[in-house]
Structure formats: C-alpha cells, structure tokens
C-alpha cells in the first residue's frame, strides 16, 4: 500500500513492452531495483507494466541490452495532475475558488436542530436561541455556547438543562424539560360514564355507588356520586320532615368520588372486498432525474429530460439552499423518480374475499379500542347484497375497559 502511495506522489507511467526477451528484461529490472507492478502479458511477445517515473531512463538501457522496446501509453500520479492544472489556469482558479468557498461556507451554522423536547415547541427554542446569537448563518468562530445556554434556560421556564453541540455546519440544541407535578385536586366531584356499557366490576374508593354490577349505563350517567347523604339516625325523619321538630338535620357531605368502574363495551367495524381486483402496480423499473432549478428554470444534470415510460408514477424531492443572513438563495436541487407501472386485473376467490373483508372490519374496530382495554370476544357477520361483486362484513369487538371519568360536582346542596 505504501509503495502505491509513493508511486502516486512521485508519478508513474503505463508501458507496453515488446520483444522476445520479456522475462529477461523484467528480471534485470527487478535486480537493479526498478519497481514494476500490474504486469500483464498481452501476447507471447507483448506485456503491459507500470513503472515509476524515475525508472524510465534505467529501463531504456535494459531494453537495449535485451533487444526489447517499449512505449508509454498512460501517465498517472500527482506530478502529471499538477502539470495539467498549470496548463489550464481557469480550471486551477476554479478549483482554488471552490475550495475557498467550501472553507468559508463550512465556517457558518447552516442547520439548527432541537432534541429532547416533548412539550416545548422546537421553533420556540430556535427563536430564543436566535435571540441569543445562535441562528442559521451564524459564524462558528467566537460562538459563546455557555451564554446561549444560560439565556435559553432563563427565557424558557420549562427547561431544566441545555447543551449545545456543533457538528460540522449543524448546531444541535439538546434540552431536558422540567417535570411539573400537577397539584392534587380535592374538589367535590362525581364519577360518570364516558361511554355506554354493561357494568362488570365496581370498586368504590371514595363516594357512594349509584349503579351496581350487571346494570346497563349510558354515556354521562353518574356511577359514583360525591354527594353523600347519611342514613337517618334514630329519632330522625327523612330529609325535609324535621323542620317542625327539635332534632337537627344531618348535613350532606360533599367529597371527591373515586373508584374503578369496568364495563363491557362494544365496538363496530366495517370491511369490504371486491371479487375483481384491478388497478396499477409498479414493475420494478425506475429512472432518476436530477435537475437544478434557478429562478424557475430547470437544468437537467442527470437522467433523461422526460419519462422513458408510457405509464408511470413519480415522487419528487426538492432541496433548497438555506437562507444566509436573511438572503434567500433561489437555487433548488430537484430529484424526480419515475416508476413504471402496469395495469392488472385479478379474480379473487369468494372465501379469500370474505377473509379479507373480515380482516378489514376487525382492523377498523380495533382502531377504536383503547390501548388498556381487553378484548374478550370477536363477532363478525356477512352483509348480503344480491347481484353485487363486493363482499361486505360487519365485525363487533366485545371488550372490558375502564369507563369512569371524574366530573366536577354541580349539584347545589341547600342547608
């Protein structure tokens, strides 16, 4: 590997050697310290070899002794590349300017990414960072990351920690949000039904149950009330009948009802499948076209100017140069992929169509089921339609889930 690298730095040539004593020429060259590689015999009297530039003079002497001759067919290495650049001053100037532009452009921040945020919007963090001096187009040299991190923490109360990392031309702002524990709400409330269902389990932690297991409830019905009316004590009459007596009324107690109410709930889904499946599908052939669009005019730099397929679909990806100091650069790189498609028409078996329709119906019903619910039964039935080429299926999922939710107590209690 080091020999090849040194050969590139010093320059080397590709030779075609002819003569009846090729083996003798190669042996003499090696014995005199000439480094030959990639030796390939073309025919019995011809071979192709590579030799360093400083060994040509010695090889001429060996060729005369062995009565062989050679000619140079290729020149490679750094000296020849430099010589070609010297001949083309415009190309050399362009290379220097390009290198300078790349160096200058790499000295600025072109991308800002926010990581670790869940509740705080990324654009808000980017805006605050821009006010502190970190934005697209900012020079990396002299960037005070500590002061920017401190400014973000002070301006966004929900941020507990901030770290800024510069990778190439990208600035990564990593944040850790504060965990805010909401205050405990002990105001009077009822537990009501979020949805209709058949009560299966009822566990009261606080309050008074209004329903019992095996009872059907509707959405909005009170399940556990926070308004507790004690049972009448001995000598007392029910509410409203003690006004003319000396026995005082027992006060009504208001609490925040709590409990677990599990009910059996049903979810429906619908699915259908045609007995004739037709449409278009990709054949696997694709062509990519890359073009540069400047001021609305496109210049194709890779691929054909139009689609090579009669029937096709496309996908387009447009990349724009980022703004630099509020200057919009009107240059876009447009990548268009052309995918060839063909029409198809398949006849589906009835049993297969029923299975597909049932799977769609069940999948549709499952999307409505909460993640913490437990499915206990699946029911599906076919919806008949005479003379139709479509199989229709309705599916019902029977699940057990928590249906109770807290609702502030609205009932007013008169003394």
CSV table of C-alpha atoms in Angstrom, one decimal, residues 33-361:
chain,number,residue,atom,x,y,z
A,33,UNK,CA,15.9,-2.0,-8.1
A,34,UNK,CA,13.2,-0.9,-10.5
A,35,UNK,CA,9.7,-1.4,-9.1
A,36,UNK,CA,7.3,-2.9,-11.6
A,37,UNK,CA,3.7,-3.8,-10.9
A,38,UNK,CA,0.5,-4.8,-12.6
A,39,UNK,CA,2.5,-6.9,-15.0
A,40,UNK,CA,0.1,-8.5,-17.6
A,41,UNK,CA,1.1,-10.4,-20.7
A,42,UNK,CA,-1.0,-9.4,-23.7
A,43,UNK,CA,0.5,-11.9,-26.1
A,44,UNK,CA,3.7,-14.1,-26.2
A,45,UNK,CA,5.9,-11.1,-27.2
A,46,UNK,CA,3.9,-8.2,-25.5
A,47,UNK,CA,3.4,-7.2,-21.9
A,48,UNK,CA,1.8,-4.3,-20.1
A,49,UNK,CA,3.5,-3.0,-16.9
A,50,UNK,CA,3.6,0.0,-14.6
A,51,UNK,CA,6.8,1.8,-13.7
A,52,UNK,CA,7.7,4.8,-11.6
A,53,UNK,CA,8.7,8.0,-13.4
A,54,UNK,CA,12.3,8.0,-12.2
A,55,UNK,CA,12.9,4.5,-13.6
A,56,UNK,CA,12.3,5.2,-17.3
A,57,UNK,CA,16.0,6.1,-18.0
A,58,UNK,CA,17.3,2.8,-16.5
A,59,UNK,CA,14.7,0.8,-18.3
A,60,UNK,CA,15.8,2.2,-21.7
A,61,UNK,CA,19.3,0.8,-21.1
A,62,UNK,CA,17.9,-2.6,-20.1
A,63,UNK,CA,15.7,-2.6,-23.2
A,64,UNK,CA,18.7,-2.0,-25.5
A,65,UNK,CA,20.6,-4.9,-23.8
A,66,UNK,CA,17.6,-7.3,-24.1
A,67,UNK,CA,16.7,-6.1,-27.6
A,68,UNK,CA,13.2,-5.1,-26.5
A,69,UNK,CA,11.3,-1.8,-27.0
A,70,UNK,CA,8.6,-0.1,-25.1
A,71,UNK,CA,6.2,2.9,-25.4
A,72,UNK,CA,4.3,4.9,-22.9
A,73,UNK,CA,0.5,4.5,-23.0
A,74,UNK,CA,-0.5,6.3,-19.8
A,75,UNK,CA,0.7,8.8,-17.3
A,76,UNK,CA,-0.7,9.0,-13.7
A,77,UNK,CA,0.2,10.5,-10.4
A,78,UNK,CA,0.4,13.9,-8.7
A,79,UNK,CA,3.1,15.5,-11.0
A,80,UNK,CA,1.0,14.9,-14.1
A,81,UNK,CA,-2.1,16.3,-12.4
A,82,UNK,CA,-0.3,19.4,-11.3
A,83,UNK,CA,1.1,19.9,-14.8
A,84,UNK,CA,-2.4,19.6,-16.3
A,85,UNK,CA,-3.7,22.2,-13.8
A,86,UNK,CA,-0.9,24.6,-14.7
A,87,UNK,CA,-1.9,24.4,-18.4
A,88,UNK,CA,-5.5,25.3,-17.5
A,89,UNK,CA,-5.4,28.4,-15.4
A,90,UNK,CA,-9.1,28.8,-15.5
A,91,UNK,CA,-9.6,25.3,-14.1
A,92,UNK,CA,-7.0,25.9,-11.4
A,93,UNK,CA,-8.6,29.2,-10.4
A,94,UNK,CA,-12.0,27.5,-10.2
A,95,UNK,CA,-10.6,24.8,-8.0
A,96,UNK,CA,-9.0,27.3,-5.7
A,97,UNK,CA,-12.2,29.4,-5.5
A,98,UNK,CA,-14.3,26.3,-4.9
A,99,UNK,CA,-12.0,25.2,-2.1
A,100,UNK,CA,-12.1,28.7,-0.6
A,101,UNK,CA,-15.9,28.8,-0.9
A,102,UNK,CA,-16.2,25.4,0.8
A,103,UNK,CA,-14.0,26.5,3.6
A,104,UNK,CA,-15.9,29.8,4.1
A,105,UNK,CA,-19.3,28.0,3.9
A,106,UNK,CA,-18.2,25.4,6.5
A,107,UNK,CA,-17.4,28.3,8.9
A,108,UNK,CA,-21.1,29.1,9.4
A,109,UNK,CA,-24.0,27.4,11.0
A,110,UNK,CA,-26.5,26.2,8.3
A,111,UNK,CA,-28.7,23.9,10.3
A,112,UNK,CA,-30.2,24.1,13.8
A,113,UNK,CA,-31.8,21.0,15.4
A,114,UNK,CA,-33.6,20.7,18.7
A,115,UNK,CA,-33.5,17.4,20.6
A,116,UNK,CA,-35.1,16.2,23.8
A,117,UNK,CA,-38.2,18.4,23.8
A,118,UNK,CA,-41.6,16.9,24.3
A,119,UNK,CA,-43.9,19.8,25.5
A,120,UNK,CA,-41.8,22.8,24.4
A,121,UNK,CA,-42.1,23.6,20.7
A,122,UNK,CA,-38.9,23.3,18.8
A,123,UNK,CA,-39.5,26.6,16.9
A,124,UNK,CA,-39.7,28.4,20.2
A,125,UNK,CA,-36.3,27.1,21.3
A,126,UNK,CA,-34.9,28.0,17.9
A,127,UNK,CA,-36.3,31.5,18.2
A,128,UNK,CA,-34.9,32.1,21.7
A,129,UNK,CA,-31.5,30.6,20.5
A,130,UNK,CA,-31.5,33.1,17.6
A,131,UNK,CA,-32.1,36.0,20.0
A,132,UNK,CA,-29.0,34.8,22.0
A,133,UNK,CA,-26.9,34.6,18.8
A,134,UNK,CA,-27.3,31.1,17.5
A,135,UNK,CA,-29.2,31.0,14.2
A,136,UNK,CA,-28.7,29.9,10.6
A,137,UNK,CA,-25.9,32.0,9.1
A,138,UNK,CA,-24.1,32.5,12.4
A,139,UNK,CA,-20.2,32.3,12.3
A,140,UNK,CA,-19.0,29.4,14.3
A,141,UNK,CA,-15.8,31.2,15.4
A,142,UNK,CA,-16.4,33.1,18.6
A,143,UNK,CA,-19.7,31.4,19.4
A,144,UNK,CA,-20.3,31.6,23.2
A,145,UNK,CA,-22.2,28.4,23.9
A,146,UNK,CA,-22.3,29.0,27.7
A,147,UNK,CA,-24.1,32.3,27.4
A,148,UNK,CA,-26.5,31.0,24.9
A,149,UNK,CA,-27.4,28.0,27.1
A,150,UNK,CA,-27.9,30.3,30.1
A,151,UNK,CA,-30.1,32.6,28.0
A,152,UNK,CA,-32.4,29.7,26.9
A,153,UNK,CA,-32.8,28.5,30.5
A,154,UNK,CA,-33.7,32.0,31.7
A,155,UNK,CA,-36.2,32.7,28.9
A,156,UNK,CA,-38.0,29.3,28.9
A,157,UNK,CA,-39.0,28.3,32.5
A,158,UNK,CA,-39.8,24.8,31.5
A,159,UNK,CA,-36.2,24.0,30.6
A,160,UNK,CA,-34.1,22.3,33.3
A,161,UNK,CA,-30.9,21.8,31.3
A,162,UNK,CA,-29.5,22.9,27.9
A,163,UNK,CA,-26.5,21.7,26.0
A,164,UNK,CA,-25.2,22.9,22.6
A,165,UNK,CA,-23.1,20.7,20.3
A,166,UNK,CA,-21.6,21.9,17.0
A,167,UNK,CA,-21.2,19.1,14.4
A,168,UNK,CA,-19.9,20.4,11.1
A,169,UNK,CA,-22.3,23.1,9.9
A,170,UNK,CA,-25.1,21.8,12.2
A,171,UNK,CA,-25.9,23.1,15.7
A,172,UNK,CA,-27.7,20.6,18.0
A,173,UNK,CA,-29.5,22.0,20.9
A,174,UNK,CA,-30.2,19.3,23.5
A,175,UNK,CA,-32.7,20.2,26.3
A,176,UNK,CA,-34.2,18.4,29.3
A,177,UNK,CA,-37.6,19.6,30.4
A,178,UNK,CA,-38.7,20.1,34.0
A,179,UNK,CA,-41.1,17.6,35.4
A,180,UNK,CA,-44.1,19.5,36.7
A,181,UNK,CA,-46.2,17.7,39.2
A,182,UNK,CA,-49.8,19.0,38.9
A,183,UNK,CA,-51.5,20.0,42.2
A,184,UNK,CA,-53.8,17.5,43.8
A,185,UNK,CA,-57.5,18.4,43.2
A,186,UNK,CA,-59.7,17.5,46.1
A,187,UNK,CA,-62.8,19.5,45.0
A,188,UNK,CA,-66.1,17.6,45.1
A,189,UNK,CA,-66.8,15.5,42.0
A,190,UNK,CA,-68.7,12.6,40.6
A,191,UNK,CA,-67.5,9.6,38.6
A,192,UNK,CA,-69.6,9.4,35.4
A,193,UNK,CA,-69.6,7.1,32.5
A,194,UNK,CA,-67.5,8.1,29.5
A,195,UNK,CA,-69.5,5.7,27.3
A,196,UNK,CA,-72.3,3.3,27.3
A,197,UNK,CA,-71.7,-0.2,28.7
A,198,UNK,CA,-72.6,-3.1,30.9
A,199,UNK,CA,-71.1,-2.8,34.4
A,200,UNK,CA,-68.8,-5.7,35.2
A,201,UNK,CA,-66.6,-4.6,38.2
A,202,UNK,CA,-67.3,-1.7,40.6
A,203,UNK,CA,-64.7,-0.7,43.3
A,204,UNK,CA,-65.6,2.4,45.3
A,205,UNK,CA,-62.6,4.2,46.9
A,206,UNK,CA,-64.5,7.4,47.8
A,207,UNK,CA,-68.1,8.4,47.5
A,208,UNK,CA,-71.3,6.5,47.2
A,209,UNK,CA,-72.1,4.0,44.3
A,210,UNK,CA,-75.2,4.8,42.3
A,211,UNK,CA,-75.1,1.7,40.0
A,212,UNK,CA,-74.4,-1.9,40.6
A,213,UNK,CA,-72.7,-4.8,38.7
A,214,UNK,CA,-74.8,-6.1,35.8
A,215,UNK,CA,-76.5,-2.8,35.2
A,216,UNK,CA,-76.5,-1.1,31.8
A,217,UNK,CA,-75.5,2.5,31.8
A,218,UNK,CA,-75.4,5.3,29.2
A,219,UNK,CA,-72.8,7.9,28.5
A,220,UNK,CA,-73.0,10.7,31.1
A,221,UNK,CA,-74.7,8.6,33.8
A,222,UNK,CA,-73.4,9.1,37.4
A,223,UNK,CA,-71.6,5.9,38.6
A,224,UNK,CA,-70.2,7.1,41.9
A,225,UNK,CA,-71.6,10.2,43.5
A,226,UNK,CA,-69.7,12.6,45.7
A,227,UNK,CA,-72.8,13.9,47.4
A,228,UNK,CA,-73.3,11.6,50.4
A,229,UNK,CA,-76.5,11.8,52.3
A,230,UNK,CA,-76.2,9.8,55.6
A,231,UNK,CA,-78.9,7.4,56.7
A,232,UNK,CA,-81.3,9.0,59.2
A,233,UNK,CA,-80.3,8.5,62.8
A,234,UNK,CA,-82.7,7.0,65.3
A,235,UNK,CA,-85.4,9.6,66.1
A,236,UNK,CA,-84.9,11.5,62.8
A,237,UNK,CA,-87.2,11.5,59.9
A,238,UNK,CA,-86.2,11.7,56.3
A,239,UNK,CA,-85.0,15.0,54.8
A,240,UNK,CA,-87.5,17.8,55.0
A,241,UNK,CA,-89.6,16.2,57.8
A,242,UNK,CA,-87.6,17.5,60.8
A,243,UNK,CA,-88.3,21.2,60.3
A,244,UNK,CA,-91.0,21.3,63.0
A,245,UNK,CA,-89.1,19.2,65.5
A,246,UNK,CA,-86.2,19.8,67.8
A,247,UNK,CA,-84.0,17.1,66.1
A,248,UNK,CA,-81.4,18.8,63.8
A,249,UNK,CA,-80.9,17.6,60.2
A,250,UNK,CA,-77.9,15.5,59.4
A,251,UNK,CA,-75.7,17.6,57.0
A,252,UNK,CA,-75.0,16.3,53.5
A,253,UNK,CA,-71.2,15.6,53.0
A,254,UNK,CA,-69.5,16.5,49.6
A,255,UNK,CA,-66.4,14.5,48.6
A,256,UNK,CA,-64.4,13.8,45.5
A,257,UNK,CA,-65.7,10.5,44.3
A,258,UNK,CA,-63.0,8.0,43.3
A,259,UNK,CA,-63.2,4.4,42.1
A,260,UNK,CA,-62.7,1.8,39.4
A,261,UNK,CA,-65.6,1.0,37.1
A,262,UNK,CA,-65.0,-1.6,34.5
A,263,UNK,CA,-67.7,-2.3,31.9
A,264,UNK,CA,-68.4,-4.4,28.8
A,265,UNK,CA,-68.3,-2.1,25.8
A,266,UNK,CA,-68.9,-3.0,22.1
A,267,UNK,CA,-67.1,-1.5,19.0
A,268,UNK,CA,-68.1,-2.0,15.4
A,269,UNK,CA,-66.1,-2.1,12.3
A,270,UNK,CA,-66.9,-2.5,8.6
A,271,UNK,CA,-64.9,-4.0,5.8
A,272,UNK,CA,-65.5,-4.9,2.2
A,273,UNK,CA,-63.6,-6.7,-0.6
A,274,UNK,CA,-64.3,-6.7,-4.3
A,275,UNK,CA,-64.3,-10.1,-6.2
A,276,UNK,CA,-62.5,-8.3,-9.1
A,277,UNK,CA,-59.3,-6.6,-8.1
A,278,UNK,CA,-57.9,-4.2,-10.7
A,279,UNK,CA,-55.6,-1.2,-10.8
A,280,UNK,CA,-52.0,-0.5,-11.4
A,281,UNK,CA,-48.8,-1.7,-9.8
A,282,UNK,CA,-45.1,-1.0,-10.2
A,283,UNK,CA,-43.0,-3.2,-12.5
A,284,UNK,CA,-39.7,-2.5,-10.6
A,285,UNK,CA,-38.2,-0.3,-13.3
A,286,UNK,CA,-37.3,3.2,-12.2
A,287,UNK,CA,-35.4,6.2,-13.5
A,288,UNK,CA,-34.0,9.1,-11.5
A,289,UNK,CA,-33.7,12.6,-12.9
A,290,UNK,CA,-31.7,15.3,-11.0
A,291,UNK,CA,-32.0,18.9,-12.1
A,292,UNK,CA,-31.0,22.3,-10.8
A,293,UNK,CA,-33.7,25.0,-10.8
A,294,UNK,CA,-32.6,28.6,-10.7
A,295,UNK,CA,-35.2,31.4,-10.9
A,296,UNK,CA,-37.8,28.9,-12.0
A,297,UNK,CA,-35.8,27.5,-14.9
A,298,UNK,CA,-34.6,23.9,-14.6
A,299,UNK,CA,-31.4,22.4,-16.0
A,300,UNK,CA,-31.1,18.6,-16.1
A,301,UNK,CA,-27.8,17.4,-14.9
A,302,UNK,CA,-28.6,13.7,-14.6
A,303,UNK,CA,-31.1,11.4,-16.4
A,304,UNK,CA,-33.4,12.0,-19.3
A,305,UNK,CA,-35.4,15.1,-19.9
A,306,UNK,CA,-38.8,13.3,-19.8
A,307,UNK,CA,-40.1,10.0,-18.5
A,308,UNK,CA,-38.9,6.9,-20.5
A,309,UNK,CA,-42.1,5.0,-19.6
A,310,UNK,CA,-45.6,5.3,-21.1
A,311,UNK,CA,-47.4,4.6,-17.8
A,312,UNK,CA,-45.6,5.8,-14.6
A,313,UNK,CA,-45.9,7.5,-11.2
A,314,UNK,CA,-43.5,9.9,-9.8
A,315,UNK,CA,-42.0,11.1,-6.5
A,316,UNK,CA,-40.2,14.4,-6.2
A,317,UNK,CA,-37.8,15.7,-3.6
A,318,UNK,CA,-36.8,19.4,-3.5
A,319,UNK,CA,-33.9,20.7,-1.6
A,320,UNK,CA,-33.3,24.4,-1.2
A,321,UNK,CA,-30.2,26.2,0.0
A,322,UNK,CA,-30.8,27.6,3.5
A,323,UNK,CA,-31.1,31.3,3.9
A,324,UNK,CA,-27.9,33.2,4.7
A,325,UNK,CA,-28.3,36.3,6.8
A,326,UNK,CA,-32.0,36.7,5.7
A,327,UNK,CA,-30.9,36.4,2.0
A,328,UNK,CA,-33.0,33.8,0.1
A,329,UNK,CA,-30.8,32.0,-2.5
A,330,UNK,CA,-33.1,31.0,-5.4
A,331,UNK,CA,-31.4,27.7,-6.1
A,332,UNK,CA,-33.1,24.3,-5.8
A,333,UNK,CA,-32.0,20.8,-6.4
A,334,UNK,CA,-34.9,18.7,-7.7
A,335,UNK,CA,-34.8,14.9,-7.6
A,336,UNK,CA,-37.6,13.2,-9.5
A,337,UNK,CA,-38.0,9.4,-9.5
A,338,UNK,CA,-40.1,7.8,-12.4
A,339,UNK,CA,-41.6,4.4,-11.6
A,340,UNK,CA,-43.0,2.3,-14.4
A,341,UNK,CA,-46.5,0.9,-13.7
A,342,UNK,CA,-48.7,-1.6,-15.5
A,343,UNK,CA,-52.4,-2.4,-15.3
A,344,UNK,CA,-53.6,-5.6,-13.7
A,345,UNK,CA,-57.0,-7.4,-13.2
A,346,UNK,CA,-57.3,-10.4,-10.8
A,347,UNK,CA,-60.3,-12.5,-9.9
A,348,UNK,CA,-60.5,-13.2,-6.1
A,349,UNK,CA,-61.9,-16.4,-4.7
A,350,UNK,CA,-65.1,-15.8,-2.6
A,351,UNK,CA,-63.6,-17.4,0.6
A,352,UNK,CA,-60.5,-15.3,0.2
A,353,UNK,CA,-62.6,-12.1,-0.3
A,354,UNK,CA,-64.6,-12.9,2.8
A,355,UNK,CA,-61.4,-13.4,4.8
A,356,UNK,CA,-60.0,-10.0,3.5
A,357,UNK,CA,-63.3,-8.2,4.3
A,358,UNK,CA,-63.4,-9.7,7.8
A,359,UNK,CA,-59.8,-8.7,8.5
A,360,UNK,CA,-60.5,-5.1,7.4
A,361,UNK,CA,-63.6,-5.0,9.6
